[in-house]
């Protein structure tokens, strides 16, 4: 066992408790995204979220918060679901599995509460997040949202439009249960690929190269907006040795969906709760 893995095992994942722990989440949010104050989710929303059926789950090294996830309840087609608005891990602790462990704790708590669906948005240019969401957690993507939040003050966005993919995590689907509880990776026929070059992080961060990042975003936006309405979903993600990524699109063989004005799943009928 490496020292890093041993260290991460001493981290406890649990619900945040009390105002001081929620304040620590706000501070970590500021540290991770470096938002202007106007873009920060304030303490009071964390308090409200926790009180109305949402989740504030932290990763603690002793008493010190090293990561957290924040979700709030929503409604779609008469079904309650959770929208996970933020997942953050302090830089020094990244790539030790904490992000995944926090998501698994969110799932466990959500299932206990009777939820079937958790959603969140993520930037399609973030190769690491795409791998975590699709490959390690078993989320799928059927929706693309153009400039979802409008302009962002976070340097992570690199001044580009805030395009987002919507991750749907069907907590009790065969795909998710087989992956997380039996270690079986989902099988599907790859019909399309959408590529993201490894240089994307450097391009977003550099004034001189930002136009290249914008061109990748524009091309991928067009491809997603073309392919997703054809009934394709992003079901996998591959990375090569150089760090390039690619979304793998295919047809999902399960029919979990809640009807939504934002969701036209070309032929998929809304699913009754628990009928899958
Ligand atoms: C996204 C984030 C929460 C992930 O936390 P984490 O603790 O580092 O995540 P994990 O260690 O559980 O998993 C990371 C995975 O990405 C992989 N990874 C790391 N760097 C990568 C890269 N450049 N490209 C592709 N995959 C990468 C890791 O190998 C790991 O996969 P594995 O388990 O198959 O080995 C963290 O990076 C973060 O706080 N980012 C900034 C905020 C953010 O983007 N939040 C999410 C959107 S709301």
Coordinates of N, CA and C in Angstrom, one line a residue, residues 65-196:
X65 N -12.0 19.7 6.9 CA -12.7 19.4 5.7 C -11.8 19.4 4.5
X66 N -11.7 18.2 3.8 CA -10.8 18.2 2.6 C -11.6 18.0 1.3
X67 N -12.9 17.8 1.4 CA -13.7 17.7 0.2 C -15.2 17.7 0.6
X68 N -16.1 18.0 -0.3 CA -17.5 18.0 0.0 C -18.3 17.9 -1.3
X69 N -19.6 17.4 -1.1 CA -20.6 17.5 -2.2 C -21.8 18.1 -1.6
X70 N -22.5 18.9 -2.5 CA -23.7 19.6 -2.0 C -24.8 19.3 -3.0
X71 N -25.9 18.8 -2.6 CA -27.1 18.5 -3.5 C -28.3 19.1 -2.9
X72 N -29.3 19.4 -3.8 CA -30.6 19.9 -3.4 C -31.7 19.1 -4.1
X73 N -32.8 19.0 -3.5 CA -33.9 18.2 -4.1 C -34.6 19.0 -5.3
X74 N -35.0 18.3 -6.3 CA -35.8 18.9 -7.4 C -36.9 18.0 -7.7
X75 N -37.7 18.4 -8.7 CA -38.8 17.6 -9.2 C -38.9 17.6 -10.7
X76 N -39.2 16.4 -11.2 CA -39.3 16.3 -12.7 C -40.4 15.3 -13.0
X77 N -41.4 15.8 -13.7 CA -42.5 14.9 -14.1 C -43.1 14.2 -12.9
X78 N -43.2 14.9 -11.8 CA -43.9 14.3 -10.6 C -43.0 13.5 -9.7
X79 N -41.7 13.4 -10.1 CA -40.8 12.6 -9.3 C -39.8 13.5 -8.6
X80 N -39.5 13.2 -7.4 CA -38.4 13.9 -6.7 C -37.1 13.3 -7.1
X81 N -36.1 14.1 -7.3 CA -34.7 13.7 -7.5 C -33.8 14.6 -6.9
X82 N -32.5 14.3 -6.9 CA -31.5 15.2 -6.3 C -30.6 15.8 -7.4
X83 N -30.4 17.1 -7.3 CA -29.4 17.7 -8.2 C -28.2 18.0 -7.3
X84 N -27.1 17.4 -7.8 CA -25.8 17.6 -7.0 C -25.1 18.8 -7.7
X85 N -25.1 19.9 -6.9 CA -24.6 21.2 -7.5 C -23.1 21.3 -7.5
X86 N -22.5 20.7 -6.4 CA -21.0 20.8 -6.3 C -20.3 19.6 -5.8
X87 N -19.2 19.3 -6.4 CA -18.3 18.3 -5.8 C -16.9 18.9 -5.8
X88 N -16.2 18.9 -4.7 CA -14.9 19.5 -4.6 C -14.0 18.7 -3.7
X89 N -12.8 18.6 -4.1 CA -11.7 18.0 -3.3 C -10.5 19.0 -3.3
X90 N -10.0 19.2 -2.1 CA -8.8 20.1 -2.0 C -7.7 19.5 -2.8
X91 N -7.0 20.4 -3.5 CA -6.0 20.0 -4.5 C -5.0 19.0 -4.0
X92 N -4.5 19.2 -2.7 CA -3.5 18.2 -2.2 C -4.1 16.8 -2.1
X93 N -5.4 16.7 -2.0 CA -6.0 15.4 -1.8 C -6.5 14.7 -3.1
X94 N -6.4 15.4 -4.2 CA -7.0 14.9 -5.5 C -6.3 13.6 -5.9
X95 N -7.1 12.8 -6.7 CA -6.6 11.5 -7.3 C -6.2 10.5 -6.2
X96 N -6.9 10.6 -5.1 CA -6.8 9.5 -4.1 C -8.1 8.8 -3.8
X97 N -9.1 9.1 -4.8 CA -10.3 8.4 -4.7 C -11.4 9.1 -3.8
X98 N -11.0 10.3 -3.3 CA -12.0 10.9 -2.4 C -13.3 11.4 -3.1
X99 N -13.1 11.9 -4.4 CA -14.2 12.4 -5.1 C -15.2 11.2 -5.3
X100 N -14.7 10.1 -5.7 CA -15.5 8.9 -5.9 C -16.2 8.5 -4.6
X101 N -15.4 8.5 -3.5 CA -16.0 8.0 -2.2 C -17.1 9.0 -1.8
X102 N -17.0 10.3 -2.0 CA -18.0 11.2 -1.6 C -19.3 10.9 -2.5
X103 N -19.1 10.7 -3.8 CA -20.3 10.4 -4.6 C -20.9 9.1 -4.2
X104 N -20.2 8.1 -3.8 CA -20.8 6.8 -3.3 C -21.6 7.1 -2.1
X105 N -21.1 8.0 -1.2 CA -21.8 8.3 0.0 C -23.1 9.0 -0.3
X106 N -23.0 9.9 -1.3 CA -24.2 10.6 -1.8 C -25.3 9.6 -2.3
X107 N -24.8 8.6 -3.0 CA -25.7 7.6 -3.6 C -26.4 6.8 -2.4
X108 N -25.5 6.3 -1.5 CA -26.1 5.5 -0.4 C -27.1 6.3 0.4
X109 N -26.9 7.5 0.6 CA -27.8 8.3 1.4 C -29.1 8.6 0.6
X110 N -28.9 8.8 -0.8 CA -30.0 9.1 -1.6 C -30.9 7.9 -1.7
X111 N -30.3 6.7 -1.9 CA -31.1 5.4 -2.0 C -31.9 5.2 -0.7
X112 N -31.2 5.5 0.4 CA -31.9 5.3 1.7 C -33.1 6.3 1.8
X113 N -33.0 7.4 1.2 CA -34.1 8.4 1.3 C -35.2 8.0 0.2
X114 N -34.9 7.1 -0.7 CA -35.9 6.7 -1.7 C -35.8 7.3 -3.0
X115 N -34.7 8.1 -3.2 CA -34.4 8.7 -4.6 C -33.9 7.6 -5.5
X116 N -34.3 7.8 -6.8 CA -33.8 6.9 -7.9 C -32.8 7.6 -8.8
X117 N -32.9 9.0 -8.8 CA -32.1 9.7 -9.7 C -31.3 10.8 -9.0
X118 N -30.0 10.9 -9.4 CA -29.2 12.1 -9.0 C -28.7 12.7 -10.3
X119 N -28.7 14.0 -10.5 CA -28.2 14.6 -11.7 C -27.2 15.7 -11.3
X120 N -26.2 16.0 -12.2 CA -25.4 17.1 -12.0 C -24.9 17.5 -13.4
X121 N -24.4 18.7 -13.5 CA -23.8 19.1 -14.7 C -22.3 19.1 -14.6
X122 N -21.6 18.9 -15.8 CA -20.2 19.0 -15.8 C -19.7 19.6 -17.2
X123 N -18.5 20.2 -17.1 CA -18.0 20.8 -18.3 C -17.4 19.7 -19.3
X124 N -18.0 19.6 -20.5 CA -17.5 18.5 -21.4 C -16.1 18.6 -21.8
X125 N -15.4 19.7 -21.4 CA -14.0 19.8 -21.7 C -13.1 19.3 -20.6
X126 N -13.7 18.9 -19.5 CA -13.0 18.4 -18.3 C -12.8 16.9 -18.4
X127 N -11.7 16.4 -18.9 CA -11.4 15.0 -19.2 C -11.5 14.2 -17.9
X128 N -10.9 14.7 -16.9 CA -10.9 14.0 -15.6 C -12.4 13.7 -15.1
X129 N -13.2 14.8 -15.1 CA -14.5 14.7 -14.6 C -15.3 13.7 -15.4
X130 N -15.1 13.8 -16.8 CA -15.9 12.9 -17.6 C -15.6 11.4 -17.3
X131 N -14.3 11.1 -17.1 CA -13.9 9.7 -16.7 C -14.5 9.3 -15.4
X132 N -14.4 10.2 -14.4 CA -15.0 9.9 -13.1 C -16.5 9.6 -13.2
X133 N -17.2 10.5 -13.9 CA -18.7 10.4 -14.0 C -19.2 9.2 -14.8
X134 N -18.6 9.0 -15.9 CA -19.1 8.0 -16.8 C -18.6 6.6 -16.5
X135 N -17.2 6.6 -16.3 CA -16.6 5.3 -16.2 C -16.6 4.8 -14.8
X136 N -16.3 5.6 -13.8 CA -16.1 5.2 -12.4 C -17.5 5.1 -11.7
X137 N -18.4 6.0 -12.1 CA -19.7 6.1 -11.3 C -20.8 5.5 -12.1
X138 N -20.7 5.4 -13.4 CA -21.8 4.9 -14.2 C -22.9 5.8 -14.6
X139 N -22.6 7.1 -14.5 CA -23.6 8.1 -14.9 C -23.7 8.0 -16.5
X140 N -24.8 8.6 -17.0 CA -24.9 8.7 -18.5 C -25.2 10.1 -18.8
X141 N -25.1 10.5 -20.1 CA -25.4 11.8 -20.5 C -26.3 11.8 -21.7
X142 N -27.5 12.5 -21.6 CA -28.4 12.6 -22.8 C -28.7 14.1 -23.1
X143 N -28.2 15.0 -22.3 CA -28.5 16.4 -22.5 C -27.3 17.3 -22.6
X144 N -27.4 18.3 -23.4 CA -26.3 19.3 -23.5 C -26.9 20.7 -23.3
X145 N -26.3 21.5 -22.4 CA -26.9 22.8 -22.1 C -25.8 23.8 -22.5
X146 N -26.2 24.7 -23.5 CA -25.3 25.7 -24.0 C -25.3 26.9 -23.0
X147 N -24.1 27.3 -22.7 CA -23.8 28.5 -21.8 C -24.7 28.4 -20.6
X148 N -24.7 27.3 -19.9 CA -25.6 27.0 -18.8 C -25.8 28.1 -17.7
X149 N -24.7 28.6 -17.3 CA -24.7 29.6 -16.2 C -24.5 31.0 -16.7
X150 N -24.3 31.2 -18.0 CA -23.8 32.5 -18.4 C -22.3 32.6 -18.1
X151 N -21.8 33.8 -18.1 CA -20.3 34.0 -17.8 C -20.0 33.6 -16.4
X152 N -18.8 33.0 -16.3 CA -18.3 32.5 -14.9 C -17.1 33.3 -14.5
X153 N -16.9 33.6 -13.3 CA -15.7 34.2 -12.8 C -14.6 33.2 -12.4
X154 N -15.0 31.9 -12.5 CA -14.0 30.9 -12.1 C -12.9 30.8 -13.2
X155 N -11.6 30.8 -12.8 CA -10.5 30.6 -13.7 C -10.6 29.2 -14.4
X156 N -11.2 28.3 -13.7 CA -11.3 26.9 -14.3 C -12.1 27.0 -15.6
X157 N -12.9 28.0 -15.8 CA -13.7 28.1 -17.0 C -12.9 28.7 -18.2
X158 N -11.9 29.4 -17.8 CA -11.0 30.0 -18.9 C -11.7 31.0 -19.7
X159 N -12.8 31.6 -19.2 CA -13.4 32.7 -20.0 C -14.3 32.1 -21.1
X160 N -14.5 30.8 -21.2 CA -15.3 30.2 -22.3 C -16.8 30.2 -21.8
X161 N -17.7 30.1 -22.8 CA -19.1 29.9 -22.4 C -19.2 28.7 -21.5
X162 N -20.2 28.7 -20.5 CA -20.3 27.6 -19.5 C -21.2 26.5 -20.1
X163 N -20.8 25.9 -21.2 CA -21.5 24.7 -21.7 C -21.4 23.6 -20.7
X164 N -22.5 22.9 -20.5 CA -22.5 21.8 -19.6 C -23.2 20.5 -20.2
X165 N -22.7 19.4 -19.8 CA -23.4 18.1 -20.0 C -24.2 17.8 -18.7
X166 N -25.4 17.2 -18.9 CA -26.1 16.8 -17.7 C -25.9 15.3 -17.5
X167 N -25.2 15.0 -16.3 CA -25.0 13.6 -15.9 C -26.3 13.2 -15.2
X168 N -26.8 12.0 -15.7 CA -27.9 11.4 -15.0 C -27.4 10.1 -14.3
X169 N -27.6 10.0 -13.0 CA -27.1 8.9 -12.3 C -28.3 8.1 -11.8
X170 N -28.7 7.1 -12.5 CA -29.9 6.3 -12.2 C -29.4 5.3 -11.1
X171 N -29.7 5.6 -9.9 CA -29.0 5.0 -8.8 C -29.3 3.5 -8.6
X172 N -30.5 3.0 -9.2 CA -30.8 1.6 -9.0 C -30.8 0.9 -10.4
X173 N -30.3 1.6 -11.4 CA -30.3 1.0 -12.8 C -29.3 -0.2 -12.8
X174 N -29.5 -1.1 -13.7 CA -28.6 -2.3 -13.8 C -27.2 -1.8 -14.1
X175 N -27.1 -0.8 -14.9 CA -25.8 -0.2 -15.2 C -25.0 0.2 -14.0
X176 N -25.7 0.9 -13.1 CA -25.0 1.4 -11.9 C -24.8 0.3 -10.9
X177 N -25.8 -0.5 -10.7 CA -25.7 -1.6 -9.7 C -24.6 -2.6 -10.1
X178 N -24.6 -2.9 -11.4 CA -23.6 -3.9 -11.8 C -22.2 -3.3 -11.7
X179 N -22.0 -2.0 -12.0 CA -20.7 -1.4 -11.9 C -20.3 -1.3 -10.5
X180 N -21.1 -0.7 -9.6 CA -20.7 -0.3 -8.3 C -20.8 -1.5 -7.3
X181 N -21.7 -2.4 -7.5 CA -21.9 -3.4 -6.5 C -21.3 -4.8 -7.0
X182 N -21.1 -4.9 -8.3 CA -20.5 -6.2 -8.8 C -19.2 -6.0 -9.6
X183 N -18.8 -4.7 -9.8 CA -17.6 -4.5 -10.5 C -17.6 -4.8 -12.0
X184 N -18.9 -4.9 -12.6 CA -19.0 -5.2 -14.0 C -19.1 -3.9 -14.8
X185 N -18.2 -3.7 -15.7 CA -18.3 -2.5 -16.6 C -19.4 -2.7 -17.6
X186 N -20.2 -1.7 -17.9 CA -21.3 -1.8 -18.8 C -20.8 -2.1 -20.3
X187 N -21.5 -2.9 -21.0 CA -21.1 -3.2 -22.4 C -22.1 -2.5 -23.3
X188 N -21.6 -1.9 -24.4 CA -22.5 -1.3 -25.4 C -21.8 -1.1 -26.7
X189 N -22.5 -0.9 -27.7 CA -21.9 -0.7 -29.1 C -21.6 0.7 -29.2
X190 N -20.3 1.0 -29.5 CA -20.0 2.4 -29.7 C -20.4 2.9 -31.1
X191 N -21.2 3.9 -31.2 CA -21.7 4.4 -32.5 C -21.0 5.7 -32.9
X192 N -20.6 6.5 -31.9 CA -19.9 7.8 -32.2 C -18.9 8.0 -31.1
X193 N -17.8 8.8 -31.5 CA -16.9 9.3 -30.5 C -16.8 10.8 -30.6
X194 N -16.6 11.4 -29.5 CA -16.4 12.9 -29.4 C -15.1 13.1 -28.7
X195 N -14.1 13.7 -29.4 CA -12.7 13.8 -28.8 C -12.5 15.1 -28.1
X196 N -11.7 14.9 -27.0 CA -11.2 16.1 -26.3 C -9.7 16.0 -26.1

